[in-house]
XYZ file of C-alpha atoms in Angstrom:
600
model
C 199.932 29.184 -53.961
C 201.134 29.440 -50.372
C 201.175 25.891 -49.031
C 198.813 24.792 -46.322
C 201.505 24.676 -43.628
C 202.484 28.267 -44.309
C 198.841 29.348 -44.276
C 198.236 27.391 -41.039
C 201.101 29.250 -39.387
C 199.750 32.569 -40.597
C 196.279 31.669 -39.332
C 197.737 30.682 -35.962
C 199.498 34.035 -35.689
C 196.247 35.735 -36.639
C 194.420 33.968 -33.787
C 197.138 35.034 -31.358
C 196.864 38.643 -32.514
C 193.084 38.451 -32.230
C 193.291 37.358 -28.586
C 195.298 40.500 -27.752
C 193.617 43.048 -30.008
C 191.625 45.883 -28.489
C 190.027 46.752 -31.850
C 189.424 44.788 -35.053
C 191.381 47.271 -37.192
C 194.536 46.143 -35.384
C 194.275 42.781 -37.219
C 194.524 44.349 -40.667
C 198.228 43.611 -41.264
C 197.878 40.021 -40.018
C 194.885 39.461 -42.325
C 196.023 41.274 -45.479
C 199.628 39.985 -45.649
C 198.939 36.224 -45.869
C 196.040 36.772 -48.275
C 198.234 38.874 -50.569
C 200.924 36.159 -50.396
C 198.489 33.747 -52.006
C 199.322 33.239 -55.736
C 196.907 35.033 -58.049
C 195.747 37.537 -55.371
C 196.579 41.155 -56.295
C 194.464 43.307 -53.958
C 192.618 43.071 -50.627
C 189.894 45.570 -49.660
C 188.027 45.693 -46.333
C 184.891 47.703 -45.578
C 182.864 48.501 -42.444
C 179.137 49.326 -42.675
C 176.418 50.602 -40.364
C 173.016 48.937 -40.209
C 171.526 51.573 -42.554
C 174.015 50.838 -45.394
C 176.279 53.710 -44.448
C 179.937 53.113 -45.300
C 182.146 54.000 -42.323
C 185.560 52.681 -43.253
C 187.463 51.279 -46.220
C 191.041 49.945 -46.373
C 192.730 48.803 -49.610
C 196.197 47.272 -50.048
C 197.761 45.867 -53.243
C 200.375 43.123 -53.526
C 202.969 45.670 -54.652
C 201.786 48.516 -52.402
C 203.944 49.950 -49.641
C 201.119 51.445 -47.575
C 197.379 50.845 -47.469
C 194.814 53.382 -48.626
C 192.503 54.097 -45.678
C 189.252 56.008 -46.071
C 187.091 57.016 -43.101
C 183.731 58.312 -44.227
C 179.995 58.387 -43.573
C 178.790 57.726 -47.119
C 175.208 56.540 -47.426
C 174.899 53.820 -50.097
C 171.378 52.385 -50.102
C 172.326 50.092 -52.988
C 174.746 48.225 -50.724
C 171.807 46.852 -48.749
C 171.633 43.912 -51.193
C 175.047 42.755 -49.953
C 174.151 42.880 -46.255
C 174.272 39.361 -44.726
C 171.331 38.122 -42.683
C 173.185 35.619 -40.548
C 176.211 33.511 -41.506
C 179.025 34.967 -43.666
C 178.270 35.010 -47.408
C 181.037 34.283 -49.965
C 180.505 35.447 -53.568
C 182.537 35.327 -56.784
C 182.026 37.707 -59.713
C 183.927 39.292 -62.606
C 185.314 42.741 -61.854
C 183.424 44.157 -64.794
C 180.057 43.189 -63.315
C 180.509 45.126 -60.082
C 177.795 47.740 -59.437
C 179.317 50.991 -58.170
C 176.126 51.707 -56.190
C 176.749 48.602 -54.081
C 180.511 48.215 -54.365
C 182.584 51.201 -53.205
C 185.565 48.828 -53.471
C 185.110 48.738 -57.264
C 187.295 51.807 -57.829
C 190.271 49.872 -56.397
C 189.389 46.398 -57.694
C 189.189 47.592 -61.304
C 192.704 49.006 -61.083
C 194.217 45.616 -60.235
C 195.311 43.154 -62.954
C 192.857 40.604 -61.581
C 189.909 39.476 -63.695
C 187.488 38.533 -60.877
C 186.591 39.205 -57.263
C 186.136 36.812 -54.345
C 184.256 38.577 -51.506
C 182.902 37.670 -48.084
C 180.335 39.775 -46.214
C 179.677 39.078 -42.543
C 177.950 40.553 -39.493
C 180.014 41.966 -36.657
C 177.138 42.848 -34.341
C 173.529 43.963 -34.448
C 174.489 47.486 -35.448
C 176.629 46.757 -38.477
C 178.403 44.432 -40.895
C 181.660 44.241 -42.858
C 183.129 42.973 -46.112
C 186.473 41.516 -47.145
C 187.171 41.317 -50.897
C 190.189 40.143 -52.946
C 190.984 40.658 -56.631
C 192.351 37.496 -58.284
C 193.606 36.626 -61.749
C 192.980 33.480 -63.782
C 195.853 31.613 -62.130
C 194.302 31.716 -58.702
C 192.609 28.771 -57.035
C 189.355 30.589 -56.334
C 188.025 27.782 -54.158
C 191.166 27.867 -52.018
C 191.053 31.682 -51.855
C 187.379 31.567 -50.807
C 188.194 29.022 -48.076
C 191.034 31.134 -46.683
C 188.916 34.251 -46.889
C 186.201 32.522 -44.840
C 188.784 31.350 -42.277
C 190.149 34.887 -41.912
C 186.608 36.175 -41.443
C 186.031 33.613 -38.688
C 189.004 35.065 -36.805
C 187.805 38.649 -37.355
C 184.302 37.845 -36.089
C 185.685 35.980 -33.068
C 188.021 38.888 -32.331
C 185.180 41.416 -32.527
C 182.961 39.234 -30.344
C 185.757 38.927 -27.769
C 186.335 42.670 -27.770
C 182.623 43.292 -27.203
C 182.518 40.672 -24.448
C 185.539 42.149 -22.684
C 183.997 45.567 -23.053
C 180.739 44.344 -21.545
C 182.614 42.702 -18.680
C 184.618 45.864 -18.056
C 181.440 47.906 -18.226
C 179.682 45.480 -15.903
C 182.601 45.670 -13.469
C 182.529 49.459 -13.608
C 178.746 49.432 -13.150
C 179.030 47.078 -10.158
C 181.690 49.304 -8.619
C 179.504 52.357 -9.202
C 176.478 50.645 -7.676
C 178.511 49.607 -4.634
C 179.849 53.129 -4.202
C 176.374 54.557 -4.719
C 175.005 52.309 -1.980
C 177.755 53.363 0.419
C 177.234 57.040 -0.330
C 173.451 56.947 -0.136
C 173.305 54.709 2.940
C 175.819 56.805 4.877
C 173.180 59.359 5.829
C 169.728 59.066 7.357
C 168.934 62.722 6.766
C 166.260 62.946 4.062
C 167.548 66.063 2.284
C 171.157 64.904 2.410
C 170.209 61.469 1.037
C 168.300 63.024 -1.844
C 171.245 65.236 -2.727
C 173.555 62.222 -2.623
C 171.255 60.288 -4.968
C 171.443 63.107 -7.518
C 175.191 63.688 -7.179
C 176.301 60.052 -7.323
C 174.918 59.660 -10.856
C 176.484 62.763 -12.435
C 178.627 62.543 -14.503
C 179.244 58.796 -14.039
C 175.814 57.764 -15.316
C 174.349 60.849 -17.000
C 174.931 64.550 -17.600
C 171.939 65.613 -15.527
C 169.697 64.134 -12.863
C 166.337 65.044 -11.318
C 164.851 63.413 -8.212
C 161.163 63.630 -7.286
C 159.289 62.247 -4.285
C 155.739 60.992 -4.667
C 153.345 62.939 -2.453
C 149.582 62.671 -2.082
C 149.031 65.508 -4.558
C 151.632 64.294 -7.088
C 155.392 64.368 -7.726
C 157.391 66.851 -5.667
C 160.768 68.060 -6.951
C 163.481 67.603 -4.309
C 166.924 67.589 -5.958
C 168.759 68.173 -9.242
C 172.322 68.291 -10.473
C 174.067 68.798 -13.814
C 177.648 68.869 -14.996
C 177.141 72.518 -16.041
C 175.973 75.066 -13.453
C 173.800 77.062 -15.880
C 172.124 73.912 -17.121
C 171.508 72.793 -13.545
C 169.494 75.951 -12.837
C 167.307 75.319 -15.882
C 166.994 71.662 -14.901
C 165.793 72.661 -11.437
C 163.158 74.958 -12.960
C 161.934 72.135 -15.197
C 161.797 69.784 -12.221
C 159.681 72.214 -10.210
C 157.271 73.661 -12.745
C 157.128 71.758 -16.035
C 153.644 70.239 -16.641
C 154.911 67.782 -19.295
C 157.384 66.264 -16.871
C 154.875 66.265 -14.002
C 152.348 64.384 -16.158
C 154.972 61.843 -17.255
C 156.088 61.155 -13.686
C 152.519 60.875 -12.433
C 151.923 58.007 -14.884
C 154.739 55.862 -13.533
C 153.850 52.936 -11.275
C 155.550 50.242 -9.242
C 155.964 47.768 -12.100
C 157.612 50.121 -14.577
C 161.166 49.560 -15.780
C 163.446 52.366 -16.930
C 161.773 54.335 -19.723
C 163.984 55.858 -22.450
C 162.740 58.821 -24.483
C 164.408 60.514 -27.447
C 163.643 62.325 -30.682
C 159.955 62.945 -31.293
C 159.059 61.383 -27.934
C 160.505 64.512 -26.297
C 158.342 66.938 -28.281
C 156.652 69.357 -25.901
C 159.076 68.505 -23.113
C 161.619 70.838 -21.494
C 164.309 68.644 -23.069
C 163.271 69.012 -26.724
C 164.925 72.360 -27.393
C 166.835 75.157 -25.668
C 166.023 74.661 -22.036
C 167.644 72.505 -19.395
C 170.497 71.628 -21.719
C 171.148 75.214 -22.825
C 174.324 76.474 -24.448
C 173.306 75.105 -27.843
C 173.597 71.502 -26.652
C 170.390 69.503 -26.538
C 169.848 66.313 -24.561
C 169.771 63.362 -26.866
C 168.074 60.932 -24.476
C 166.038 61.135 -21.270
C 165.338 58.155 -19.021
C 162.866 57.894 -16.156
C 163.137 55.241 -13.442
C 160.510 54.623 -10.784
C 161.771 54.519 -7.221
C 159.867 51.772 -5.435
C 160.711 50.269 -2.070
C 158.909 47.874 0.249
C 155.966 47.501 -2.091
C 155.259 51.181 -2.670
C 156.393 53.944 -5.008
C 158.415 56.622 -3.220
C 159.344 58.759 -6.223
C 161.267 58.828 -9.489
C 164.720 59.615 -10.828
C 165.137 61.245 -14.249
C 168.446 61.177 -16.123
C 169.355 63.544 -18.959
C 172.057 62.335 -21.375
C 174.186 64.429 -23.706
C 176.526 61.711 -24.860
C 176.905 59.077 -27.591
C 174.438 56.220 -27.632
C 177.107 53.633 -26.798
C 177.738 55.421 -23.504
C 174.140 55.169 -22.319
C 173.465 52.806 -19.409
C 171.207 49.828 -19.962
C 167.833 49.297 -18.311
C 169.103 46.630 -15.918
C 171.726 48.980 -14.501
C 169.240 51.845 -14.120
C 166.723 49.551 -12.436
C 169.370 48.381 -9.965
C 170.476 51.946 -9.247
C 166.843 53.013 -8.801
C 166.199 50.154 -6.360
C 169.177 51.137 -4.226
C 168.251 54.807 -4.339
C 164.646 54.013 -3.410
C 165.692 51.964 -0.377
C 168.082 54.690 0.798
C 165.381 57.349 0.404
C 162.734 55.183 2.042
C 165.059 54.434 4.955
C 165.665 58.146 5.422
C 161.929 58.894 5.242
C 161.095 56.149 7.739
C 163.886 57.326 10.023
C 162.534 60.876 9.864
C 159.034 59.670 10.767
C 160.406 57.597 13.613
C 162.523 60.479 14.847
C 159.492 62.764 15.043
C 157.437 60.055 16.771
C 160.158 59.295 19.308
C 160.869 62.936 20.053
C 157.149 63.552 20.489
C 156.866 60.598 22.877
C 160.011 61.682 24.697
C 158.543 65.153 25.181
C 155.450 63.639 26.774
C 157.628 61.729 29.205
C 159.290 64.953 30.360
C 157.764 68.104 31.879
C 156.781 70.717 29.308
C 158.291 73.390 31.566
C 159.814 73.777 34.984
C 158.057 75.760 37.750
C 159.029 79.334 38.573
C 159.908 80.103 42.171
C 161.362 83.174 43.822
C 165.113 82.936 44.236
C 165.487 79.926 41.958
C 166.887 79.621 38.426
C 165.875 76.205 37.115
C 166.780 74.633 33.764
C 167.173 71.241 32.156
C 168.737 69.652 29.074
C 168.062 66.374 27.296
C 170.285 64.885 24.567
C 169.121 61.786 22.650
C 172.156 59.555 22.279
C 170.849 56.565 20.318
C 171.261 57.021 16.532
C 168.437 54.509 15.978
C 166.179 56.694 18.106
C 164.609 54.185 20.453
C 162.822 55.940 23.277
C 165.215 56.415 26.164
C 164.584 55.831 29.845
C 165.950 59.092 31.309
C 163.492 61.381 33.087
C 163.484 64.427 35.335
C 161.033 66.826 36.978
C 160.784 69.722 39.399
C 157.852 69.585 41.824
C 156.511 72.430 44.047
C 155.616 71.116 47.522
C 152.973 72.228 50.068
C 155.591 73.674 52.451
C 156.996 75.992 49.744
C 160.035 73.844 49.019
C 160.839 72.379 45.627
C 161.675 68.728 44.958
C 164.008 67.853 42.099
C 163.983 64.316 40.754
C 165.977 62.625 38.040
C 166.170 58.966 37.044
C 167.234 56.449 34.436
C 165.404 53.249 33.433
C 167.644 50.420 32.247
C 167.444 49.936 28.475
C 165.449 51.592 25.737
C 162.249 51.110 23.796
C 158.563 50.816 24.598
C 158.970 48.952 27.898
C 161.533 51.451 29.133
C 159.215 54.303 28.130
C 156.338 52.738 30.064
C 158.450 52.455 33.223
C 159.736 55.999 32.701
C 156.192 57.334 32.696
C 155.247 55.242 35.732
C 158.306 56.336 37.715
C 158.093 60.036 36.968
C 154.369 60.376 37.583
C 154.453 58.242 40.742
C 157.254 60.306 42.252
C 155.673 63.583 41.154
C 152.307 62.706 42.705
C 153.855 61.614 46.014
C 156.155 64.630 46.266
C 153.322 67.062 45.431
C 151.403 65.582 48.377
C 154.315 66.335 50.708
C 155.723 62.800 50.967
C 159.359 62.822 52.053
C 161.952 61.655 49.430
C 162.818 58.359 51.169
C 159.196 57.286 51.470
C 158.484 58.326 47.867
C 161.311 56.114 46.552
C 160.204 53.175 48.728
C 156.638 53.410 47.479
C 157.849 53.599 43.855
C 159.959 50.509 44.447
C 156.902 48.700 45.844
C 154.826 49.730 42.814
C 157.518 48.417 40.417
C 157.647 45.084 42.210
C 153.861 44.782 42.197
C 153.779 45.522 38.467
C 156.331 42.776 37.879
C 158.653 45.161 36.058
C 161.505 43.295 34.357
C 163.806 46.309 34.355
C 165.458 48.190 37.169
C 165.967 51.934 37.401
C 168.018 54.476 39.291
C 166.729 57.755 40.691
C 167.652 60.566 43.041
C 165.266 62.981 44.781
C 166.405 66.270 46.320
C 164.115 68.608 48.236
C 165.254 72.241 48.424
C 163.852 74.248 51.336
C 164.935 77.915 51.644
C 165.823 78.948 55.204
C 165.431 82.197 57.058
C 169.190 82.859 56.937
C 169.154 82.867 53.096
C 170.554 79.362 52.698
C 168.781 76.285 51.353
C 168.500 72.966 53.162
C 168.975 70.024 50.773
C 167.495 66.659 51.652
C 168.710 63.938 49.264
C 167.702 60.322 48.757
C 169.260 58.162 46.063
C 168.449 54.772 44.599
C 171.711 53.791 42.958
C 171.938 57.026 40.967
C 175.080 59.118 40.267
C 175.660 61.641 43.030
C 174.621 65.239 42.301
C 177.329 67.920 42.202
C 177.300 71.432 43.638
C 179.098 74.324 41.960
C 179.796 76.719 44.813
C 179.818 80.467 44.297
C 183.605 80.478 44.782
C 184.092 77.942 41.940
C 184.752 74.915 44.136
C 182.971 71.640 43.415
C 181.186 69.579 46.036
C 179.495 66.192 45.847
C 176.115 65.572 47.483
C 176.428 62.446 49.609
C 173.774 59.879 48.699
C 173.414 56.163 48.155
C 170.884 53.343 48.064
C 169.726 50.210 46.273
C 168.413 50.362 42.723
C 164.643 50.437 42.298
C 162.764 47.327 41.206
C 165.280 44.765 42.531
C 164.022 43.784 46.017
C 160.822 44.146 48.011
C 160.460 46.493 51.028
C 163.567 48.620 50.522
C 164.042 51.752 52.642
C 166.103 54.778 51.641
C 168.057 57.068 53.961
C 168.130 60.817 53.624
C 171.272 62.958 53.625
C 171.315 66.697 54.276
C 173.425 69.436 52.744
C 172.982 73.150 52.087
C 173.247 75.752 49.348
C 174.340 79.339 49.782
C 173.335 82.169 47.436
C 175.202 81.780 44.131
C 175.523 77.990 44.507
C 174.325 75.687 41.712
C 173.017 72.129 42.151
C 173.538 69.793 39.157
C 171.677 66.484 38.793
C 172.445 64.229 35.823
C 172.128 60.718 34.438
C 175.047 58.398 33.705
C 174.922 59.246 30.008
C 176.890 62.356 30.978
C 179.596 60.710 33.058
C 179.963 57.606 30.870
C 180.576 59.473 27.625
C 183.971 58.118 26.609
C 186.779 59.565 24.528
C 188.670 57.486 21.931
C 191.511 56.816 24.395
C 189.071 55.380 26.957
C 188.834 58.467 29.174
C 185.378 58.986 30.709
C 183.775 62.395 30.884
C 183.326 61.739 34.601
C 187.047 62.404 35.111
C 186.883 65.859 33.555
C 183.389 66.816 34.749
C 184.463 68.673 37.929
C 186.854 70.847 35.958
C 184.350 71.512 33.192
C 181.684 72.434 35.777
C 184.044 74.707 37.703
C 184.762 76.601 34.480
C 181.053 77.517 34.334
C 181.198 79.505 37.588
C 178.792 82.445 37.482
C 176.710 81.011 34.636
C 172.956 80.769 34.790
C 171.237 77.384 35.027
C 170.398 77.151 31.327
C 173.990 77.769 30.261
C 175.301 75.190 32.722
C 172.858 72.502 31.499
C 173.332 73.164 27.795
C 177.114 73.560 28.009
C 177.715 70.312 29.903
C 175.456 68.353 27.535
C 177.186 69.822 24.485
C 180.652 69.179 25.883
C 179.822 65.552 26.681
C 178.426 65.006 23.203
C 181.564 66.472 21.608
C 183.818 64.577 24.026
C 182.534 61.108 23.379
C 183.806 58.861 20.644
C 181.760 55.959 22.010
C 178.661 55.569 24.124
C 175.129 56.172 22.914
C 173.225 56.700 26.129
C 170.882 59.652 26.527
C 172.067 62.599 28.614
C 169.690 64.330 31.025
C 170.632 67.257 33.247
C 168.580 69.174 35.805
C 170.203 72.333 37.172
C 169.061 74.588 40.031
C 170.899 77.817 40.861
C 170.041 79.452 44.194
C 170.125 83.235 43.890
C 168.710 83.893 47.389
C 165.429 85.430 48.549
C 165.010 89.025 49.547
C 162.855 89.684 52.647
C 159.998 90.876 50.448
C 159.960 87.661 48.448
C 158.971 85.257 51.189
C 158.205 81.618 50.494
C 155.330 80.922 48.143
C 152.674 78.291 48.938
C 152.054 75.404 46.541
C 148.876 76.922 45.067
C 150.730 80.084 44.021
C 153.611 78.119 42.484
C 151.196 75.999 40.451
C 149.311 79.096 39.288
C 152.546 80.751 38.169
C 153.608 77.627 36.307
C 150.234 77.461 34.501
C 150.543 81.081 33.350
C 153.980 80.569 31.763
């Protein structure tokens, strides 16, 4: 018999091989060779079984053999169930002649050896299967010593298999963590509801499943919103099932906030669109379907359904699906909340601005407003155009410091105060002073800038401009010849000091001239290299020579938005182009201007 020192060395080498092996079969040579070197041992046979007593693999090698006999099969042997170990490895000894062929597929090899008996060890590898290692020995063998060495070899095999599974789980967990991190980045990178839903579906295919359906929970039940599949034809069928299938709709309607991922297969899919030719198509049927509830912030927002056409060992576990569903739910809920907030803010912003500008003979008036804050707080920019009793028109534009509810309140106060005063015929300087007094009396904690320009057509066809400013950017004039002028104005910001007076400055417009009022969101839009839009504004405005007021307003706002790499301030523009008045036009009184505005 091989001495203990020699066996110890062989066992040590076996442990080393086990620490490096990526599959148990790779240990075969290191297991079989030292066992066959044991005196009295003539043959070693290994087998691998599934849980249902199905033989998957058999390897036999004799002491005088040059190459092993390897058989890969799927032979069902119910009689082998009596050999299946419950827990710890089981070592047995029996004469070769007593082996039952119904339980011992190894018998065909063991009987051919000169040995008279068999020493065998059966052991579990994992929950899904077990294995056996058998040796044929003759009468000269120390069966107790052979049994001990067989058990030691089995210990190494089991440890190797456990290590392989553990490393596989760790690799899978690392891959799952990486996928979850990437999924979060992808889903969180958009606040658009439809785009987020598409991202949720795409991120999971094919990394997690072969197909994916996403539904939102509405008041009247689940609503299909997105689907994807690795095969285009199957995706179309999957979309149809997501929209119209009553079985799926009933299943999704039953899900609630506490549910974990639900796996369905086999008979559980009877009556579903996944049980036969349908979403899978092409002769390939889904083997498993899972449904995960999407719940965020204490409420169910929808569900995500995965369709799998892959081996069972490649299916994700419930913990992973629950984590993915949680991340998807938060991304979807964020997008939904953002959409609601966007509508609310835009609605509030609309109420802070005039619904339309007045119509007046000789004038082409237009405005543009660009929301700059991606978080959609209500901005403080405002503008208006006010018909006055003497037939002139007053333009006003302003900007409240900051954003949010307080800024919105001051915006409403400022615009309506100025509008009321200007409608009554108050001159621009007095109107700004009275607004400043009102802000101070209200104890406003924010300051604001504003500029008011009255435009009074003259008998010679020109327009007299009277401008008062409270710390606001100076208006620009695009002359008919393409030159750019700046309307002189200046004054202290509103809401800073008591009893402030504002001086008026006069200028004029000729037919074809265009007056442009704007907030600092336009001029302070900044390019990546630090250049402000203010430096290019005169040139950009000059290039719009001959354009109507709407084109000037929309073009400048669009150019500033494209120009800026930084800066999130709102952009407001108010543009007035003077086309001139023919003798038959005359100047219209305030009542007529208001009537025309109401009819538009």
